[in-house]
CSV table of C-alpha atoms in Angstrom, one decimal:
chain,number,residue,atom,x,y,z
A,20,MET,CA,25.1,22.5,-14.9
A,21,ASN,CA,23.0,24.8,-17.0
A,22,ASN,CA,19.3,25.0,-16.9
A,23,PHE,CA,16.8,26.6,-19.2
A,24,PRO,CA,13.9,28.1,-17.3
A,25,LEU,CA,13.3,30.7,-19.9
A,26,ILE,CA,13.1,28.3,-22.9
A,27,ALA,CA,11.1,25.8,-20.9
A,28,SER,CA,8.5,28.4,-20.0
A,29,LEU,CA,8.4,29.7,-23.6
A,30,THR,CA,7.8,26.1,-24.9
A,31,LEU,CA,5.0,25.7,-22.3
A,32,SER,CA,3.2,28.8,-23.4
A,33,LEU,CA,3.5,27.7,-27.1
A,34,LEU,CA,2.0,24.4,-26.1
A,35,LEU,CA,-0.8,26.1,-24.3
A,36,CYS,CA,-1.6,28.2,-27.4
A,37,ALA,CA,-3.9,25.7,-29.2
A,38,CYS,CA,-4.8,28.6,-31.4
A,39,GLY,CA,-5.7,26.8,-34.6
A,40,GLY,CA,-3.5,28.9,-36.8
A,41,GLY,CA,-5.0,32.3,-36.0
A,42,GLY,CA,-2.9,35.3,-35.3
A,43,GLU,CA,-3.8,35.4,-31.6
A,44,SER,CA,-0.9,34.5,-29.3
A,45,GLU,CA,-2.9,34.7,-26.1
A,46,PRO,CA,-2.4,31.3,-24.2
A,47,VAL,CA,-5.6,29.3,-24.0
A,48,SER,CA,-6.2,28.2,-20.5
A,49,ILE,CA,-9.3,26.4,-19.4
A,50,PRO,CA,-10.4,25.7,-15.9
A,51,ASN,CA,-8.9,22.3,-15.2
A,52,ALA,CA,-9.1,22.1,-11.5
A,53,GLN,CA,-11.7,21.2,-9.0
A,54,ALA,CA,-12.1,21.0,-5.2
A,55,LEU,CA,-10.9,18.1,-3.1
A,56,SER,CA,-11.8,17.7,0.6
A,57,VAL,CA,-11.0,15.4,3.5
A,58,GLY,CA,-13.7,15.5,6.1
A,59,PRO,CA,-16.9,13.9,7.3
A,60,GLY,CA,-18.5,11.6,4.9
A,61,PRO,CA,-21.1,8.8,4.6
A,62,SER,CA,-19.1,6.5,7.0
A,63,ASN,CA,-17.4,9.3,9.0
A,64,ASN,CA,-14.1,7.4,8.6
A,65,VAL,CA,-10.8,9.3,8.7
A,66,ASN,CA,-8.6,10.2,5.7
A,67,LEU,CA,-11.1,9.7,2.9
A,68,LEU,CA,-10.4,12.0,0.0
A,69,PHE,CA,-13.6,13.3,-1.7
A,70,THR,CA,-14.7,15.3,-4.7
A,71,SER,CA,-17.9,16.0,-6.6
A,72,VAL,CA,-18.6,14.6,-10.1
A,73,GLN,CA,-21.3,15.7,-12.5
A,74,ILE,CA,-22.9,13.0,-14.7
A,75,CYS,CA,-25.2,13.8,-17.6
A,76,THR,CA,-27.3,12.0,-20.1
A,77,PRO,CA,-25.0,11.4,-23.0
A,78,GLY,CA,-25.0,14.4,-25.3
A,79,SER,CA,-26.9,16.6,-22.9
A,80,ALA,CA,-25.4,19.6,-21.1
A,81,SER,CA,-28.6,20.2,-19.0
A,82,ASN,CA,-29.9,16.8,-17.9
A,83,CYS,CA,-27.2,16.4,-15.3
A,84,GLN,CA,-26.7,15.5,-11.7
A,85,THR,CA,-23.9,16.3,-9.3
A,86,ILE,CA,-22.8,13.6,-7.0
A,87,ASP,CA,-20.8,14.7,-3.9
A,88,HIS,CA,-18.6,12.7,-1.6
A,89,VAL,CA,-17.1,10.6,-4.3
A,90,LEU,CA,-13.8,8.9,-3.2
A,91,VAL,CA,-10.8,10.0,-5.2
A,92,ASP,CA,-8.9,6.7,-5.8
A,93,THR,CA,-5.5,6.5,-7.5
A,94,GLY,CA,-5.6,2.7,-7.0
A,95,SER,CA,-8.4,2.0,-9.4
A,96,SER,CA,-9.9,3.4,-12.7
A,97,GLY,CA,-13.4,4.3,-13.6
A,98,LEU,CA,-16.3,6.1,-12.0
A,99,ARG,CA,-18.7,4.1,-9.8
A,100,ILE,CA,-21.7,5.6,-8.1
A,101,PHE,CA,-24.4,4.0,-6.0
A,102,SER,CA,-27.4,3.4,-8.2
A,103,SER,CA,-29.8,4.6,-5.4
A,104,LEU,CA,-28.3,8.1,-5.6
A,105,VAL,CA,-28.7,8.6,-9.4
A,106,ASN,CA,-31.8,10.3,-10.7
A,107,SER,CA,-33.8,8.0,-12.9
A,108,SER,CA,-34.5,11.0,-15.1
A,109,LEU,CA,-31.0,10.8,-16.4
A,110,SER,CA,-32.0,7.6,-18.2
A,111,LEU,CA,-28.4,6.5,-18.6
A,112,PRO,CA,-28.1,3.9,-21.4
A,113,GLN,CA,-27.1,0.4,-20.5
A,114,GLU,CA,-23.9,-0.9,-22.1
A,115,LYS,CA,-24.4,-4.1,-24.0
A,116,ASP,CA,-22.3,-6.8,-25.6
A,117,ALA,CA,-22.4,-7.8,-29.3
A,118,LEU,CA,-25.4,-10.0,-28.6
A,119,GLY,CA,-27.3,-7.1,-27.0
A,120,GLN,CA,-26.9,-8.5,-23.5
A,121,PRO,CA,-26.4,-6.1,-20.6
A,122,LEU,CA,-22.8,-5.8,-19.3
A,123,VAL,CA,-22.5,-5.8,-15.5
A,124,GLU,CA,-19.3,-5.6,-13.4
A,125,CYS,CA,-17.9,-7.2,-10.3
A,126,GLY,CA,-15.6,-4.3,-9.3
A,127,GLN,CA,-12.8,-5.8,-7.1
A,128,PHE,CA,-11.3,-4.1,-4.1
A,129,VAL,CA,-9.4,-5.8,-1.3
A,130,ASN,CA,-12.0,-4.8,1.3
A,131,GLY,CA,-15.0,-5.9,-0.8
A,132,PHE,CA,-16.6,-6.0,-4.2
A,133,VAL,CA,-19.1,-3.6,-5.9
A,134,TRP,CA,-21.6,-5.1,-8.2
A,135,GLY,CA,-23.7,-3.3,-10.8
A,136,PRO,CA,-24.3,-2.6,-14.4
A,137,VAL,CA,-22.1,-0.6,-16.8
A,138,LYS,CA,-24.0,2.5,-18.0
A,139,ILE,CA,-23.0,5.3,-20.4
A,140,ALA,CA,-22.8,8.8,-19.1
A,141,ASP,CA,-21.1,12.1,-20.0
A,142,VAL,CA,-18.8,12.9,-17.0
A,143,ARG,CA,-18.0,16.5,-16.2
A,144,MET,CA,-15.3,17.7,-13.8
A,145,ALA,CA,-14.1,21.3,-13.7
A,146,GLN,CA,-14.7,22.5,-17.3
A,147,GLU,CA,-13.6,19.1,-18.7
A,148,LEU,CA,-15.9,16.7,-20.4
A,149,ALA,CA,-15.6,12.9,-20.9
A,150,ARG,CA,-18.2,12.0,-23.4
A,151,SER,CA,-20.1,8.6,-23.4
A,152,THR,CA,-18.1,7.2,-20.6
A,153,PRO,CA,-18.7,3.7,-19.3
A,154,ILE,CA,-19.4,4.0,-15.6
A,155,GLN,CA,-20.7,1.6,-13.0
A,156,LEU,CA,-23.9,2.0,-11.0
A,157,ILE,CA,-23.4,0.0,-7.8
A,158,GLY,CA,-26.4,-2.0,-6.4
A,159,ASP,CA,-28.9,-1.5,-9.3
A,160,PRO,CA,-32.0,-3.5,-8.3
A,161,ALA,CA,-32.4,-4.5,-12.0
A,162,PHE,CA,-29.4,-6.7,-11.5
A,163,ALA,CA,-29.9,-7.8,-7.9
A,164,SER,CA,-28.6,-11.3,-8.2
A,165,VAL,CA,-24.8,-11.3,-7.6
A,166,PRO,CA,-22.9,-14.2,-9.3
A,167,VAL,CA,-21.4,-16.7,-7.0
A,168,SER,CA,-17.9,-16.0,-8.3
A,169,CYS,CA,-18.2,-12.4,-7.4
A,170,PHE,CA,-19.4,-13.2,-3.9
A,171,ASN,CA,-16.4,-15.5,-3.6
A,172,THR,CA,-14.0,-12.5,-3.8
A,173,GLY,CA,-14.9,-11.0,-0.4
A,174,PRO,CA,-17.7,-9.0,1.3
A,175,ALA,CA,-20.1,-6.9,-0.7
A,176,MET,CA,-19.6,-3.1,-0.4
A,177,ASP,CA,-23.3,-2.5,-1.1
A,178,THR,CA,-23.9,0.6,1.0
A,179,THR,CA,-22.4,4.0,1.1
A,180,GLY,CA,-21.4,3.3,4.7
A,181,ALA,CA,-19.4,0.2,3.7
A,182,LEU,CA,-17.7,2.0,0.9
A,183,GLY,CA,-17.3,5.2,2.9
A,184,ALA,CA,-18.4,7.3,0.0
A,185,ASN,CA,-21.2,7.9,-2.5
A,186,GLY,CA,-19.0,6.5,-5.2
A,187,VAL,CA,-15.4,6.1,-6.4
A,188,LEU,CA,-13.6,8.2,-9.0
A,189,GLY,CA,-10.8,5.9,-10.1
A,190,VAL,CA,-7.9,8.0,-11.6
A,191,SER,CA,-5.1,5.5,-11.6
A,192,MET,CA,-2.2,5.2,-14.0
A,193,PHE,CA,-4.3,3.2,-16.3
A,194,ALA,CA,-7.1,4.2,-18.8
A,195,GLN,CA,-9.1,1.0,-18.1
A,196,ASP,CA,-9.9,-0.6,-14.8
A,197,CYS,CA,-9.0,-4.1,-15.8
A,198,GLY,CA,-7.2,-3.9,-19.1
A,199,ALA,CA,-6.0,-6.6,-21.6
A,200,ILE,CA,-6.7,-9.6,-19.4
A,201,CYS,CA,-10.4,-8.7,-19.3
A,202,GLN,CA,-10.3,-8.4,-23.1
A,203,SER,CA,-8.6,-11.8,-23.7
A,204,SER,CA,-10.2,-13.8,-20.9
A,205,SER,CA,-13.1,-13.7,-18.5
A,206,PRO,CA,-11.7,-13.6,-15.0
A,207,GLY,CA,-14.9,-12.8,-13.3
A,208,VAL,CA,-14.8,-9.0,-13.5
A,209,TYR,CA,-17.3,-8.4,-16.4
A,210,PHE,CA,-20.4,-10.4,-16.9
A,211,ALA,CA,-23.1,-10.6,-19.6
A,212,CYS,CA,-26.4,-10.6,-17.9
A,213,PRO,CA,-29.5,-11.6,-20.0
A,214,ALA,CA,-32.7,-12.4,-18.1
A,215,SER,CA,-31.6,-16.0,-17.8
A,216,GLY,CA,-28.6,-15.1,-15.6
A,217,CYS,CA,-25.1,-13.7,-15.6
A,218,LYS,CA,-22.0,-15.3,-17.2
A,219,ALA,CA,-18.5,-14.0,-17.1
A,220,THR,CA,-17.4,-12.6,-20.4
A,221,PRO,CA,-14.5,-10.9,-22.1
A,222,VAL,CA,-15.0,-7.2,-22.7
A,223,SER,CA,-13.1,-4.9,-25.1
A,224,LEU,CA,-10.9,-2.2,-23.7
A,225,VAL,CA,-13.2,0.6,-24.8
A,226,GLN,CA,-16.2,-1.1,-23.1
A,227,GLN,CA,-14.4,-1.4,-19.8
A,228,LEU,CA,-14.7,1.2,-17.1
A,229,GLN,CA,-12.6,4.2,-18.2
A,230,ASN,CA,-10.5,6.6,-16.2
A,231,PRO,CA,-12.6,9.6,-17.3
A,232,VAL,CA,-9.6,11.8,-17.5
A,233,SER,CA,-8.2,9.7,-20.4
A,234,LEU,CA,-11.4,10.6,-22.4
A,235,PHE,CA,-11.1,14.4,-21.9
A,236,SER,CA,-10.3,16.2,-25.2
A,237,ARG,CA,-7.3,17.9,-23.5
A,238,ASN,CA,-5.6,17.7,-20.1
A,239,ASN,CA,-6.0,14.0,-20.6
A,240,ASN,CA,-2.6,12.6,-19.7
A,241,GLY,CA,-3.1,12.3,-16.0
A,242,VAL,CA,-4.0,14.2,-12.8
A,243,VAL,CA,-2.3,16.1,-10.0
A,244,ILE,CA,-3.5,15.7,-6.5
A,245,ASP,CA,-2.6,18.8,-4.6
A,246,LEU,CA,-3.2,18.8,-0.8
A,247,PRO,CA,-1.8,21.0,1.9
A,248,SER,CA,0.3,19.7,4.8
A,249,VAL,CA,-1.5,18.6,7.9
A,250,ALA,CA,-0.5,19.4,11.5
A,251,PRO,CA,0.9,16.4,13.5
A,252,ALA,CA,-2.2,16.3,15.7
A,253,GLY,CA,-4.4,16.2,12.6
A,254,GLU,CA,-7.0,18.6,11.4
A,255,PRO,CA,-10.8,18.7,11.3
A,256,SER,CA,-10.8,18.9,7.5
A,257,VAL,CA,-8.6,19.6,4.6
A,258,SER,CA,-9.2,21.3,1.2
A,259,GLY,CA,-7.1,20.8,-2.0
A,260,SER,CA,-7.3,20.5,-5.7
A,261,LEU,CA,-7.7,17.8,-8.3
A,262,ILE,CA,-5.9,19.2,-11.4
A,263,PHE,CA,-6.3,17.6,-14.8
A,264,GLY,CA,-3.4,17.2,-17.1
A,265,ILE,CA,0.4,17.0,-16.5
A,266,GLY,CA,2.6,19.8,-17.9
A,267,THR,CA,-0.2,21.1,-20.1
A,268,GLN,CA,-1.0,24.3,-18.2
A,269,GLY,CA,0.6,26.5,-15.6
A,270,ASN,CA,-1.1,24.8,-12.7
A,271,ASN,CA,0.1,21.3,-13.5
A,272,ALA,CA,3.8,21.8,-14.3
A,273,LEU,CA,6.0,19.0,-13.1
A,274,GLY,CA,8.6,21.5,-11.8
A,275,SER,CA,11.2,19.5,-9.8
A,276,ALA,CA,9.0,16.5,-9.3
A,277,ARG,CA,10.7,13.1,-9.8
A,278,ALA,CA,9.0,10.4,-11.7
A,279,ILE,CA,8.9,6.9,-10.3
A,280,ARG,CA,8.2,4.3,-12.9
A,281,GLY,CA,7.2,0.9,-11.6
A,282,ASN,CA,6.1,-2.3,-13.2
A,283,PRO,CA,4.5,-1.1,-16.5
A,284,SER,CA,1.5,-3.5,-16.1
A,285,ASN,CA,0.5,-2.4,-12.6
A,286,GLY,CA,2.7,0.4,-11.4
A,287,VAL,CA,4.2,-1.5,-8.5
A,288,PHE,CA,7.6,-0.3,-7.3
A,289,THR,CA,10.0,-1.0,-4.4
A,290,THR,CA,10.3,0.8,-1.1
A,291,LEU,CA,13.4,0.6,1.1
A,292,LEU,CA,13.1,1.4,4.8
A,293,ASN,CA,15.6,0.6,7.6
A,294,GLY,CA,17.3,-2.1,5.5
A,295,VAL,CA,14.0,-3.8,4.6
A,296,THR,CA,13.0,-4.1,1.0
A,297,TYR,CA,9.2,-3.9,0.2
A,298,GLY,CA,8.9,-5.2,-3.3
A,299,ASN,CA,5.2,-4.7,-3.5
A,300,SER,CA,4.8,-0.9,-3.1
A,301,PHE,CA,2.2,1.5,-4.4
A,302,ILE,CA,0.8,5.0,-3.9
A,303,ASP,CA,-2.9,4.9,-3.3
A,304,SER,CA,-5.1,7.9,-2.4
A,305,GLY,CA,-7.9,5.4,-1.7
A,306,SER,CA,-6.0,3.9,1.3
A,307,ASN,CA,-6.6,5.9,4.5
A,308,ALA,CA,-3.2,5.3,6.0
A,309,VAL,CA,0.3,4.3,5.2
A,310,TYR,CA,0.4,0.5,5.6
A,311,PHE,CA,3.6,-1.5,5.9
A,312,SER,CA,5.0,-4.2,8.2
A,313,SER,CA,7.4,-3.2,11.0
A,314,ALA,CA,9.3,-5.4,13.4
A,315,SER,CA,9.7,-2.5,15.8
A,316,ILE,CA,6.5,-0.4,15.8
A,317,PRO,CA,3.7,-2.0,17.9
A,318,VAL,CA,0.2,-2.2,16.6
A,319,CYS,CA,-2.6,-0.6,18.7
A,320,PRO,CA,-4.0,-2.7,21.5
A,321,GLY,CA,-7.6,-1.9,20.4
A,322,ASN,CA,-7.7,-1.1,16.7
A,323,ARG,CA,-5.2,-3.5,15.2
A,324,ASP,CA,-5.3,-1.8,11.8
A,325,PHE,CA,-3.0,0.9,13.1
A,326,PHE,CA,0.3,1.4,14.8
A,327,CYS,CA,0.6,2.8,18.3
A,328,PRO,CA,4.2,3.6,19.1
A,329,ALA,CA,4.9,5.1,22.5
A,330,ALA,CA,6.3,8.2,20.8
A,331,THR,CA,5.9,9.5,17.3
A,332,GLN,CA,8.5,7.9,15.0
A,333,THR,CA,10.1,9.9,12.2
A,334,LEU,CA,11.2,7.6,9.3
A,335,SER,CA,12.9,8.0,6.0
A,336,ALA,CA,12.2,5.7,3.1
A,337,THR,CA,13.4,5.4,-0.5
A,338,LEU,CA,11.0,4.8,-3.3
A,339,GLN,CA,12.7,2.9,-6.1
A,340,GLY,CA,11.1,2.4,-9.5
A,341,PHE,CA,12.3,0.4,-12.5
A,342,SER,CA,13.6,3.9,-13.2
A,343,GLY,CA,13.6,6.9,-10.9
A,344,SER,CA,13.9,7.1,-7.1
A,345,ALA,CA,13.1,9.5,-4.4
A,346,SER,CA,13.4,9.7,-0.6
A,347,VAL,CA,10.4,10.3,1.6
A,348,ASN,CA,10.3,11.4,5.2
A,349,PHE,CA,7.2,10.4,7.1
A,350,ARG,CA,5.9,10.1,10.7
A,351,VAL,CA,4.1,7.4,12.5
A,352,ALA,CA,2.1,8.6,15.5
A,353,ASN,CA,0.1,6.7,18.1
A,354,ALA,CA,-3.2,6.2,16.3
A,355,GLU,CA,-5.3,5.7,19.4
A,356,THR,CA,-3.9,8.9,20.9
A,357,LEU,CA,-4.6,10.8,17.7
A,358,PHE,CA,-8.2,9.7,17.7
A,359,ALA,CA,-8.7,10.2,21.4
A,360,ASN,CA,-7.2,13.7,21.5
A,361,ASN,CA,-9.3,15.0,18.6
A,362,PRO,CA,-12.3,12.8,18.0
A,363,ASN,CA,-13.8,15.3,15.5
A,364,PHE,CA,-10.7,15.4,13.3
A,365,PHE,CA,-10.8,13.7,9.9
A,366,ALA,CA,-7.4,14.4,8.4
A,367,PHE,CA,-4.3,12.7,9.9
A,368,SER,CA,-0.9,12.9,8.3
A,369,ASP,CA,0.9,10.6,10.8
A,370,LEU,CA,-1.5,7.7,10.6
A,371,ALA,CA,0.0,4.3,9.7
A,372,GLY,CA,-0.8,0.7,10.2
A,373,THR,CA,0.5,-2.8,9.6
A,374,ASN,CA,0.6,-4.8,6.4
A,375,GLN,CA,2.1,-8.0,5.1
A,376,THR,CA,5.8,-8.3,4.9
A,377,ASP,CA,6.7,-7.2,1.4
A,378,THR,CA,4.0,-4.6,0.9
A,379,PHE,CA,4.2,-0.8,1.3
A,380,ASP,CA,1.0,1.0,0.7
A,381,TRP,CA,1.6,4.8,0.6
A,382,GLY,CA,-2.0,5.9,1.4
A,383,LEU,CA,-3.5,9.3,1.8
A,384,PRO,CA,-1.0,10.6,4.4
A,385,PHE,CA,1.6,10.5,1.7
A,386,PHE,CA,-0.4,13.1,-0.3
A,387,PHE,CA,-0.5,15.7,2.4
A,388,GLY,CA,1.9,18.6,1.7
A,389,ARG,CA,2.7,17.4,-1.8
A,390,LYS,CA,1.7,17.7,-5.4
A,391,VAL,CA,1.4,14.1,-6.6
A,392,PHE,CA,1.3,13.5,-10.4
A,393,ILE,CA,-0.3,10.3,-11.7
A,394,ALA,CA,0.5,9.8,-15.4
A,395,ILE,CA,-1.7,7.5,-17.5
A,396,ALA,CA,-0.1,4.6,-19.3
A,397,GLY,CA,0.7,5.4,-22.9
A,398,GLN,CA,0.1,9.1,-22.6
A,399,ASP,CA,2.9,11.6,-23.3
A,400,THR,CA,4.0,14.1,-20.7
A,401,PRO,CA,7.0,16.4,-20.3
A,402,ALA,CA,8.6,13.7,-18.2
A,403,GLY,CA,8.0,11.0,-20.8
A,404,VAL,CA,5.2,8.5,-21.4
A,405,GLY,CA,3.1,7.1,-18.5
A,406,PRO,CA,2.6,5.1,-16.4
A,407,TYR,CA,4.4,6.8,-13.6
A,408,VAL,CA,3.8,8.6,-10.3
A,409,ALA,CA,5.8,11.8,-9.7
A,410,PHE,CA,6.2,14.1,-6.7
B,8,MET,CA,-10.2,-23.8,-11.2
B,9,GLY,CA,-8.9,-23.6,-14.7
B,10,GLY,CA,-5.2,-23.1,-15.2
B,11,THR,CA,-1.9,-24.8,-15.4
B,12,MET,CA,-0.2,-26.3,-12.4
B,13,ARG,CA,3.4,-27.1,-11.6
B,14,VAL,CA,5.0,-28.6,-8.5
B,15,LEU,CA,7.9,-26.8,-6.8
B,16,PRO,CA,9.9,-29.0,-4.5
B,17,GLY,CA,10.8,-27.4,-1.1
B,18,ALA,CA,12.9,-28.4,1.8
B,19,SER,CA,10.2,-29.6,4.0
B,20,TYR,CA,7.1,-29.1,1.9
B,21,ILE,CA,6.1,-28.9,-1.8
B,22,VAL,CA,4.3,-26.1,-3.5
B,23,HIS,CA,1.5,-26.5,-6.0
B,24,GLU,CA,1.5,-23.5,-8.2
B,25,ILE,CA,-1.6,-22.9,-10.2
B,26,LYS,CA,-1.8,-20.1,-12.8
B,27,ALA,CA,-5.2,-19.1,-14.0
B,28,PRO,CA,-5.8,-17.7,-17.5
B,29,SER,CA,-6.3,-14.3,-15.8
B,30,GLY,CA,-2.7,-14.3,-14.8
B,31,THR,CA,-3.4,-14.7,-11.1
B,32,THR,CA,-1.2,-17.4,-9.5
B,33,ILE,CA,-2.3,-19.4,-6.5
B,34,ARG,CA,0.3,-21.4,-4.5
B,35,GLU,CA,-0.6,-24.2,-2.2
B,36,TYR,CA,1.9,-25.2,0.4
B,37,VAL,CA,1.7,-28.9,1.2
B,38,SER,CA,3.3,-30.6,4.2
B,39,PRO,CA,5.0,-34.0,4.0
B,40,ALA,CA,1.9,-35.5,5.5
B,41,GLY,CA,-0.1,-34.1,2.5
B,42,SER,CA,-2.0,-31.3,4.2
B,43,ILE,CA,-2.2,-27.8,2.8
B,44,PHE,CA,-0.9,-25.5,5.6
B,45,ALA,CA,-0.8,-22.3,3.6
B,46,VAL,CA,-2.0,-20.7,0.4
B,47,ALA,CA,-0.8,-17.5,-1.3
B,48,TRP,CA,-2.1,-15.6,-4.3
B,49,ASP,CA,-0.8,-12.9,-6.5
B,50,GLY,CA,-2.1,-11.3,-9.7
B,51,PRO,CA,-4.2,-8.8,-11.6
B,52,VAL,CA,-7.6,-10.0,-10.3
B,53,LEU,CA,-8.7,-11.6,-7.1
B,54,PRO,CA,-8.9,-15.4,-7.1
B,55,ASP,CA,-12.0,-17.3,-5.9
B,56,LEU,CA,-11.1,-16.9,-2.3
B,57,ARG,CA,-13.9,-19.2,-1.1
B,58,GLN,CA,-12.3,-22.0,-3.1
B,59,THR,CA,-8.8,-20.9,-2.0
B,60,LEU,CA,-9.6,-20.5,1.7
B,61,GLY,CA,-12.2,-23.2,2.0
B,62,ASP,CA,-13.9,-23.3,5.4
B,63,TYR,CA,-11.9,-20.2,6.5
B,64,PHE,CA,-13.5,-17.9,3.9
B,65,GLY,CA,-16.3,-16.9,6.2
B,66,ARG,CA,-13.8,-15.7,8.9
B,67,TYR,CA,-12.0,-13.7,6.2
B,68,THR,CA,-15.0,-11.9,4.9
B,69,ALA,CA,-16.2,-11.2,8.4
B,70,ALA,CA,-12.9,-9.5,9.2
B,71,ALA,CA,-13.0,-7.6,5.9
B,72,ALA,CA,-16.5,-6.4,6.4
B,73,THR,CA,-16.1,-5.2,10.0
B,74,GLY,CA,-13.1,-2.9,9.3
B,75,GLN,CA,-13.3,0.7,8.5
B,76,ALA,CA,-13.8,2.1,5.0
B,77,GLY,CA,-10.6,3.1,3.2
B,78,ARG,CA,-8.5,0.1,4.0
B,79,ARG,CA,-6.7,-1.7,1.2
B,80,GLN,CA,-5.4,-4.4,3.5
B,81,ILE,CA,-7.3,-7.0,5.5
B,82,GLU,CA,-5.8,-9.1,8.2
B,83,VAL,CA,-7.1,-12.0,10.3
B,84,ARG,CA,-4.7,-12.9,13.0
B,85,GLU,CA,-5.8,-15.6,15.4
B,86,PRO,CA,-4.1,-18.5,17.0
B,87,ASP,CA,-5.2,-21.0,14.4
B,88,LEU,CA,-5.5,-18.8,11.4
B,89,VAL,CA,-3.7,-15.9,9.7
B,90,VAL,CA,-5.0,-14.3,6.5
B,91,GLN,CA,-3.5,-11.2,5.0
B,92,ALA,CA,-4.8,-9.6,1.8
B,93,ARG,CA,-3.7,-6.4,0.2
B,94,GLY,CA,-3.4,-4.5,-3.1
B,95,HIS,CA,-5.6,-2.8,-5.6
B,96,MET,CA,-7.0,-3.3,-9.1
B,97,ARG,CA,-4.3,-5.0,-11.4
B,98,ALA,CA,-2.1,-5.9,-8.4
B,99,PHE,CA,-3.8,-8.1,-5.7
B,100,SER,CA,-1.9,-10.4,-3.4
B,101,GLY,CA,-2.3,-12.2,-0.1
B,102,ARG,CA,-1.7,-15.3,1.9
B,103,ALA,CA,-3.3,-17.5,4.5
B,104,TYR,CA,-1.7,-20.0,6.8
B,105,LEU,CA,-2.4,-22.2,9.8
B,106,PRO,CA,0.2,-21.4,12.4
B,107,GLN,CA,-0.4,-24.6,14.3
B,108,ALA,CA,0.0,-26.7,11.1
B,109,MET,CA,3.3,-25.2,9.8
B,110,PRO,CA,6.0,-27.8,9.3
B,111,GLU,CA,9.0,-27.3,11.6
B,112,GLY,CA,11.4,-24.7,10.3
B,113,VAL,CA,8.9,-23.0,8.0
B,114,THR,CA,8.2,-19.3,8.7
B,115,PRO,CA,5.6,-17.0,7.3
B,116,ASP,CA,8.3,-15.2,5.3
B,117,ASP,CA,8.7,-18.5,3.3
B,118,LEU,CA,5.1,-18.1,2.1
B,119,ARG,CA,4.8,-15.6,-0.7
């Protein structure tokens, strides 16, 4: 088998040289990475991945505010920040429908909903800029009344403690948080809220919350989450990088990473473990553990979210997409022992818990010691068009 | 709830399958005596869980609200009620069942 490292690297440097026809051949490289951390946060829960995001008045490079401890979530799309943390001096414009009515969102997560208006902001991360991006301000008192249908999806995550973060940066495989169904129907995600009250409404794709990365002028085909490995006992904190773009610069090359392509509408793939098939599998940095059902590993006697095997289990699973597959080794430690031995640790690579029979949720522990590439649907990359996850 | 419904005959129960315009499907599992002993949902957005779970909705939200941040799965596991929900945007699913009301021979794995 031949390979072509020299030609590949030559091609890459040509791609990087967006020189506009000039005679210069110096590759253009812009800072496309920013810091990630796992550590103490607003709720002091373990395994929450944070970054900082700058939001600015649209068109302004100076009327800006940096929000720290924003949860980096590959399971959702769009930037959501608690309204109470945002300086009113930013005067972020309200997004409106064709009738001039304010658009407000019921953002859905399994562990609760976030309610608040869609505002327009310039979003800056590293040296990248997403202009006029629809973002959500959670808990804006101007829209205090939550529609019944939103309340009926679960509990409100209306405090930073409940969310575990000051906001959520959704960098999933999709450019919009909801997509075509919220454009063609009104399933209770977006609402038009005139003074008379809120009513569910369809919203065009461009007016939905956007994965800000998809709006960058370059490095806009996805992200790389690059985190170091974590010792079996855990660590007090972890630092890593959120890199923008896939195969666009030297720091985001796919290398030997394998792409797993799941269901094109939601990214879901299959995991095989010990002869069991988990047809509803996904990789989610916003989940704080690896969650799957096991007939042999006992849940903890106290905290029933997690597993508590007598001894750490080393397991090997296969991730199988519609195309692409890869094997993954991982460990399941006794969660209560982990927490008791090091109560001041916030990063745990061996943390797992129980889930429903066919589901395998590869949460943050999966990301430790890996570069994980999340390619946005419809965007071209050296491994083909997204959506896919590669590692 | 808007949507189309079809009835799926089972061995010892029937399933009412309701598909909402959003694409989310709800299945009601009905015993021969006519009682709904389980529900399951699956789709791109969450269904109206208060309507789906009825009087059990409060116990579900209480469990969801008391857990730690960062979970993407919620479980209620009590002698008379099991609720399991999981997923993320564009791919939510879950189920609820009443262990004491399950027809003989039906297991939780039948409910999906």
